[in-house]
Amino acid sequence: MNTKVAVLGAGVMGETLLSGLIRAGRRPEDLLITERREERAAELRERYGVDVVSNVEAAKQAGTLVLVVKPQDMPELLAEIAPAVQANQTVISLAAGITTSFVESRLPEGVAVVRVMPNTPALVDEGMAAISRGAHCDESHLALAESLLAATGRVVRVPEKQQDAVTAISGSGPAYLFFVVEAMIEAGVHMGLPRGTATDLVVQTVVGSAKLLRETGEHPTVLRERVTSPGGTTAAAIRELEDHKVRAAFLSAIEAARNRSRALAAE
């Protein structure tokens, strides 16, 4: 069994996955990454001790191909590697909006394709990845994808029809939280706090709140109510948020992200 893994695409997420696999114990000699720019290729060789090869060479040498390119670049990549791909290989796609059927239709018959929606906290091994099986996947292919992605965070299985919603919630989700963090920091500065102090206060509050959610298992409404004393400061703030329909705005924003994911697939 060919256990070599090739990461096709050396952008931020491609390098994140590569570095996570090495930290998780994978040997550099069992990994490949692709990169056309020689300067970047030399940097990757120096940093990780892995072979940097062409997309076609990766498809020839590895048992598992992880496609980490932009959605608009996927057709060209698939056309390039298709002649070298064999039916016994596993292909894992991390491109938003690209369906397993799209990938399968451009590769030899019988290739197992797993669709993944990761997110950027994978950079610090706190990612959230959702995986879906293609037409030719079995339990072993899903387990393989889980083992690779677990190197950079948590993994959940979902039916592929739910991937657009996953993209809107966790794929794009970090940006929503960063947006809120920006607003809270600016509020602190507006009220006279030094920017560094405001940043420390907000970031630790976000980290601590997330840890509280995860470790207690409590519903967020319960945790929010514990902070919200009747007639207190938090109650005044929540009332303002409700008056400005912030909850409804988040719902509309996340639906817009889902709809865009669907449009990408259609395109």
Short mmCIF file of C-alpha atoms in Angstrom, two decimals:
data_model
loop_
_atom_site.label_atom_id
_atom_site.label_comp_id
_atom_site.label_asym_id
_atom_site.label_seq_id
_atom_site.Cartn_x
_atom_site.Cartn_y
_atom_site.Cartn_z
CA MET A 1 0.00 0.00 0.00
CA ASN A 2 1.37 3.40 -1.04
CA THR A 3 1.31 5.57 2.08
CA LYS A 4 3.00 8.60 0.53
CA VAL A 5 0.92 11.79 0.72
CA ALA A 6 1.24 14.63 -1.78
CA VAL A 7 -0.07 18.13 -1.08
CA LEU A 8 -0.77 19.81 -4.39
CA GLY A 9 -0.58 23.54 -3.76
CA ALA A 10 1.87 25.31 -1.45
CA GLY A 11 -0.29 28.23 -0.40
CA VAL A 12 -1.19 29.00 3.21
CA MET A 13 -3.49 26.01 3.71
CA GLY A 14 -1.21 23.63 1.81
CA GLU A 15 1.78 24.55 3.96
CA THR A 16 -0.39 24.46 7.08
CA LEU A 17 -1.40 20.88 6.36
CA LEU A 18 2.17 19.89 5.52
CA SER A 19 3.59 21.34 8.72
CA GLY A 20 0.78 19.81 10.77
CA LEU A 21 1.45 16.36 9.35
CA ILE A 22 5.13 16.64 10.23
CA ARG A 23 4.34 17.81 13.77
CA ALA A 24 1.95 14.86 14.07
CA GLY A 25 4.81 12.44 13.32
CA ARG A 26 4.75 11.93 9.56
CA ARG A 27 8.21 11.47 8.10
CA PRO A 28 9.26 14.11 5.55
CA GLU A 29 10.29 11.34 3.14
CA ASP A 30 6.64 10.15 3.11
CA LEU A 31 5.39 13.59 2.05
CA LEU A 32 5.50 15.58 -1.18
CA ILE A 33 4.39 19.11 -1.99
CA THR A 34 4.05 20.88 -5.31
CA GLU A 35 5.20 24.41 -6.13
CA ARG A 36 6.19 25.93 -9.49
CA ARG A 37 8.20 28.89 -8.16
CA GLU A 38 11.75 27.75 -7.53
CA GLU A 39 12.40 30.27 -4.75
CA ARG A 40 9.33 29.07 -2.84
CA ALA A 41 10.22 25.43 -3.55
CA ALA A 42 13.70 25.95 -2.07
CA GLU A 43 12.14 27.54 1.00
CA LEU A 44 9.85 24.53 1.54
CA ARG A 45 12.70 22.05 1.10
CA GLU A 46 14.81 23.93 3.63
CA ARG A 47 12.01 24.35 6.16
CA TYR A 48 10.45 20.88 6.08
CA GLY A 49 12.95 18.56 4.42
CA VAL A 50 10.37 17.36 1.89
CA ASP A 51 10.63 16.79 -1.83
CA VAL A 52 9.02 19.53 -3.94
CA VAL A 53 7.85 18.10 -7.26
CA SER A 54 5.56 18.87 -10.16
CA ASN A 55 1.84 18.12 -9.99
CA VAL A 56 2.25 15.23 -12.44
CA GLU A 57 5.15 13.74 -10.48
CA ALA A 58 3.11 14.00 -7.27
CA ALA A 59 0.23 12.15 -8.94
CA LYS A 60 2.60 9.42 -10.09
CA GLN A 61 4.38 8.93 -6.76
CA ALA A 62 1.77 9.34 -4.00
CA GLY A 63 -1.07 7.10 -2.90
CA THR A 64 -3.02 10.07 -1.53
CA LEU A 65 -3.36 13.40 -3.34
CA VAL A 66 -4.54 16.42 -1.34
CA LEU A 67 -5.68 19.17 -3.70
CA VAL A 68 -5.26 22.57 -2.04
CA VAL A 69 -5.88 25.10 -4.79
CA LYS A 70 -8.39 27.89 -5.40
CA PRO A 71 -11.73 26.73 -6.85
CA GLN A 72 -11.07 28.53 -10.14
CA ASP A 73 -7.75 26.67 -10.52
CA MET A 74 -9.22 23.20 -9.95
CA PRO A 75 -10.23 22.40 -13.58
CA GLU A 76 -6.72 23.12 -14.84
CA LEU A 77 -5.11 21.07 -12.06
CA LEU A 78 -7.39 18.08 -12.67
CA ALA A 79 -6.74 18.19 -16.42
CA GLU A 80 -3.00 18.22 -15.70
CA ILE A 81 -2.91 15.26 -13.31
CA ALA A 82 -5.71 13.08 -14.74
CA PRO A 83 -3.45 11.06 -17.09
CA ALA A 84 -1.23 10.11 -14.12
CA VAL A 85 -3.96 9.27 -11.59
CA GLN A 86 -4.83 5.61 -10.93
CA ALA A 87 -8.10 4.15 -9.68
CA ASN A 88 -6.47 2.91 -6.46
CA GLN A 89 -5.44 6.40 -5.35
CA THR A 90 -7.36 8.62 -2.93
CA VAL A 91 -8.01 12.25 -3.84
CA ILE A 92 -8.88 14.76 -1.10
CA SER A 93 -10.13 18.15 -2.28
CA LEU A 94 -10.00 21.26 -0.06
CA ALA A 95 -11.42 23.67 -2.66
CA ALA A 96 -14.56 25.55 -1.59
CA GLY A 97 -17.65 24.85 -3.66
CA ILE A 98 -16.05 22.05 -5.71
CA THR A 99 -18.21 18.92 -5.54
CA THR A 100 -16.94 15.37 -5.46
CA SER A 101 -18.83 14.66 -8.70
CA PHE A 102 -16.95 17.53 -10.39
CA VAL A 103 -13.61 16.03 -9.38
CA GLU A 104 -14.68 12.45 -10.19
CA SER A 105 -15.85 13.43 -13.68
CA ARG A 106 -12.37 14.68 -14.54
CA LEU A 107 -10.40 11.72 -13.18
CA PRO A 108 -10.28 8.03 -14.14
CA GLU A 109 -13.33 5.94 -13.23
CA GLY A 110 -13.34 4.58 -9.69
CA VAL A 111 -11.05 7.11 -7.99
CA ALA A 112 -12.15 7.75 -4.40
CA VAL A 113 -12.71 11.47 -3.79
CA VAL A 114 -13.22 13.09 -0.38
CA ARG A 115 -14.41 16.69 -0.14
CA VAL A 116 -13.15 18.82 2.75
CA MET A 117 -13.98 22.27 4.09
CA PRO A 118 -11.19 23.36 6.46
CA ASN A 119 -10.67 26.72 8.15
CA THR A 120 -7.74 28.95 9.01
CA PRO A 121 -7.37 28.10 12.73
CA ALA A 122 -5.66 25.01 11.35
CA LEU A 123 -2.61 27.30 11.34
CA VAL A 124 -2.45 26.85 15.13
CA ASP A 125 -3.73 23.25 15.19
CA GLU A 126 -7.24 24.37 16.17
CA GLY A 127 -8.88 23.93 12.80
CA MET A 128 -12.36 22.59 12.11
CA ALA A 129 -12.68 20.42 9.01
CA ALA A 130 -15.84 18.82 7.63
CA ILE A 131 -15.44 15.88 5.25
CA SER A 132 -17.86 14.24 2.81
CA ARG A 133 -17.61 11.03 0.83
CA GLY A 134 -17.73 10.79 -2.94
CA ALA A 135 -19.35 8.04 -5.00
CA HIS A 136 -16.43 5.63 -4.72
CA CYS A 137 -15.46 6.21 -1.07
CA ASP A 138 -15.66 3.61 1.65
CA GLU A 139 -14.85 3.75 5.36
CA SER A 140 -11.13 3.39 4.77
CA HIS A 141 -11.00 6.51 2.58
CA LEU A 142 -12.89 8.60 5.13
CA ALA A 143 -10.68 7.31 7.93
CA LEU A 144 -7.60 8.24 5.89
CA ALA A 145 -8.90 11.78 5.36
CA GLU A 146 -9.71 12.07 9.07
CA SER A 147 -6.23 10.95 10.08
CA LEU A 148 -4.60 13.56 7.84
CA LEU A 149 -6.82 16.47 8.85
CA ALA A 150 -6.70 15.62 12.54
CA ALA A 151 -3.08 16.83 12.41
CA THR A 152 -4.39 20.41 12.37
CA GLY A 153 -7.54 20.25 14.49
CA ARG A 154 -10.92 18.55 14.72
CA VAL A 155 -12.78 16.67 11.99
CA VAL A 156 -16.48 15.95 11.49
CA ARG A 157 -18.28 13.94 8.81
CA VAL A 158 -21.24 15.50 7.02
CA PRO A 159 -23.36 14.61 3.96
CA GLU A 160 -22.07 16.52 0.96
CA LYS A 161 -25.35 18.42 0.61
CA GLN A 162 -24.47 20.16 3.89
CA GLN A 163 -21.07 21.41 2.73
CA ASP A 164 -22.36 24.80 1.59
CA ALA A 165 -23.71 25.41 5.10
CA VAL A 166 -20.41 24.22 6.59
CA THR A 167 -18.56 26.67 4.35
CA ALA A 168 -20.77 29.49 5.61
CA ILE A 169 -20.44 28.53 9.30
CA SER A 170 -16.90 27.30 9.92
CA GLY A 171 -15.10 27.92 6.63
CA SER A 172 -15.92 31.64 6.65
CA GLY A 173 -16.61 31.73 10.40
CA PRO A 174 -13.20 32.97 11.57
CA ALA A 175 -13.71 36.15 9.55
CA TYR A 176 -16.98 36.89 11.38
CA LEU A 177 -15.27 36.50 14.74
CA PHE A 178 -12.33 38.67 13.68
CA PHE A 179 -14.86 41.29 12.58
CA VAL A 180 -16.44 41.28 16.05
CA VAL A 181 -13.01 41.39 17.69
CA GLU A 182 -12.11 44.42 15.55
CA ALA A 183 -15.28 46.19 16.66
CA MET A 184 -14.69 45.42 20.35
CA ILE A 185 -11.09 46.67 20.19
CA GLU A 186 -12.19 49.88 18.47
CA ALA A 187 -14.83 50.36 21.16
CA GLY A 188 -12.15 50.01 23.84
CA VAL A 189 -9.93 52.58 22.11
CA HIS A 190 -12.91 54.92 21.71
CA MET A 191 -13.51 54.72 25.46
CA GLY A 192 -9.91 55.62 26.26
CA LEU A 193 -8.05 52.31 26.54
CA PRO A 194 -4.62 51.99 24.91
CA ARG A 195 -4.95 49.86 21.75
CA GLY A 196 -2.59 47.19 23.12
CA THR A 197 -4.58 46.90 26.33
CA ALA A 198 -7.89 46.74 24.46
CA THR A 199 -6.48 44.03 22.19
CA ASP A 200 -5.25 41.93 25.12
CA LEU A 201 -8.60 42.25 26.88
CA VAL A 202 -10.64 41.26 23.83
CA VAL A 203 -8.42 38.43 22.58
CA GLN A 204 -8.22 36.74 25.99
CA THR A 205 -11.97 37.19 26.46
CA VAL A 206 -12.58 35.42 23.13
CA VAL A 207 -10.12 32.61 23.91
CA GLY A 208 -11.50 32.11 27.41
CA SER A 209 -15.11 32.18 26.25
CA ALA A 210 -14.42 29.59 23.55
CA LYS A 211 -12.69 27.35 26.08
CA LEU A 212 -15.61 27.75 28.47
CA LEU A 213 -18.03 26.70 25.74
CA ARG A 214 -15.98 23.66 24.81
CA GLU A 215 -15.10 22.42 28.30
CA THR A 216 -18.45 22.96 30.03
CA GLY A 217 -20.62 21.76 27.17
CA GLU A 218 -23.20 24.33 28.24
CA HIS A 219 -25.53 25.92 25.70
CA PRO A 220 -24.31 29.42 24.76
CA THR A 221 -27.62 30.90 25.88
CA VAL A 222 -27.07 29.50 29.37
CA LEU A 223 -23.56 30.93 29.54
CA ARG A 224 -24.71 34.30 28.24
CA GLU A 225 -27.49 34.49 30.79
CA ARG A 226 -25.02 33.82 33.61
CA VAL A 227 -23.14 36.98 32.61
CA THR A 228 -26.29 39.02 32.09
CA SER A 229 -27.51 40.29 35.44
CA PRO A 230 -30.97 41.93 35.39
CA GLY A 231 -30.57 45.67 34.91
CA GLY A 232 -26.80 45.37 34.63
CA THR A 233 -24.16 46.47 32.16
CA THR A 234 -24.33 43.33 30.02
CA ALA A 235 -28.12 43.55 29.80
CA ALA A 236 -27.80 47.12 28.53
CA ALA A 237 -25.33 46.01 25.85
CA ILE A 238 -27.42 43.01 24.75
CA ARG A 239 -30.48 45.27 24.44
CA GLU A 240 -28.55 47.53 22.06
CA LEU A 241 -27.45 44.53 19.97
CA GLU A 242 -31.02 43.29 19.75
CA ASP A 243 -32.32 46.77 18.88
CA HIS A 244 -29.83 46.89 16.01
CA LYS A 245 -30.91 43.40 14.88
CA VAL A 246 -27.38 42.01 15.12
CA ARG A 247 -28.68 38.45 15.42
CA ALA A 248 -30.72 38.85 12.22
CA ALA A 249 -27.74 40.44 10.47
CA PHE A 250 -25.55 37.44 11.31
CA LEU A 251 -28.20 35.07 9.96
CA SER A 252 -28.45 37.04 6.71
CA ALA A 253 -24.66 37.21 6.39
CA ILE A 254 -24.21 33.48 6.87
CA GLU A 255 -27.00 32.72 4.40
CA ALA A 256 -25.22 34.99 1.89
CA ALA A 257 -22.02 32.98 2.37
CA ARG A 258 -23.93 29.73 1.84
CA ASN A 259 -25.52 31.09 -1.33
CA ARG A 260 -22.13 32.16 -2.66
CA SER A 261 -20.77 28.67 -2.01
CA ARG A 262 -23.64 27.26 -4.05
CA ALA A 263 -22.92 29.74 -6.83
CA LEU A 264 -19.25 28.72 -6.91
CA ALA A 265 -20.31 25.11 -7.38
CA ALA A 266 -22.68 26.07 -10.18
CA GLU A 267 -20.01 28.11 -11.93
#
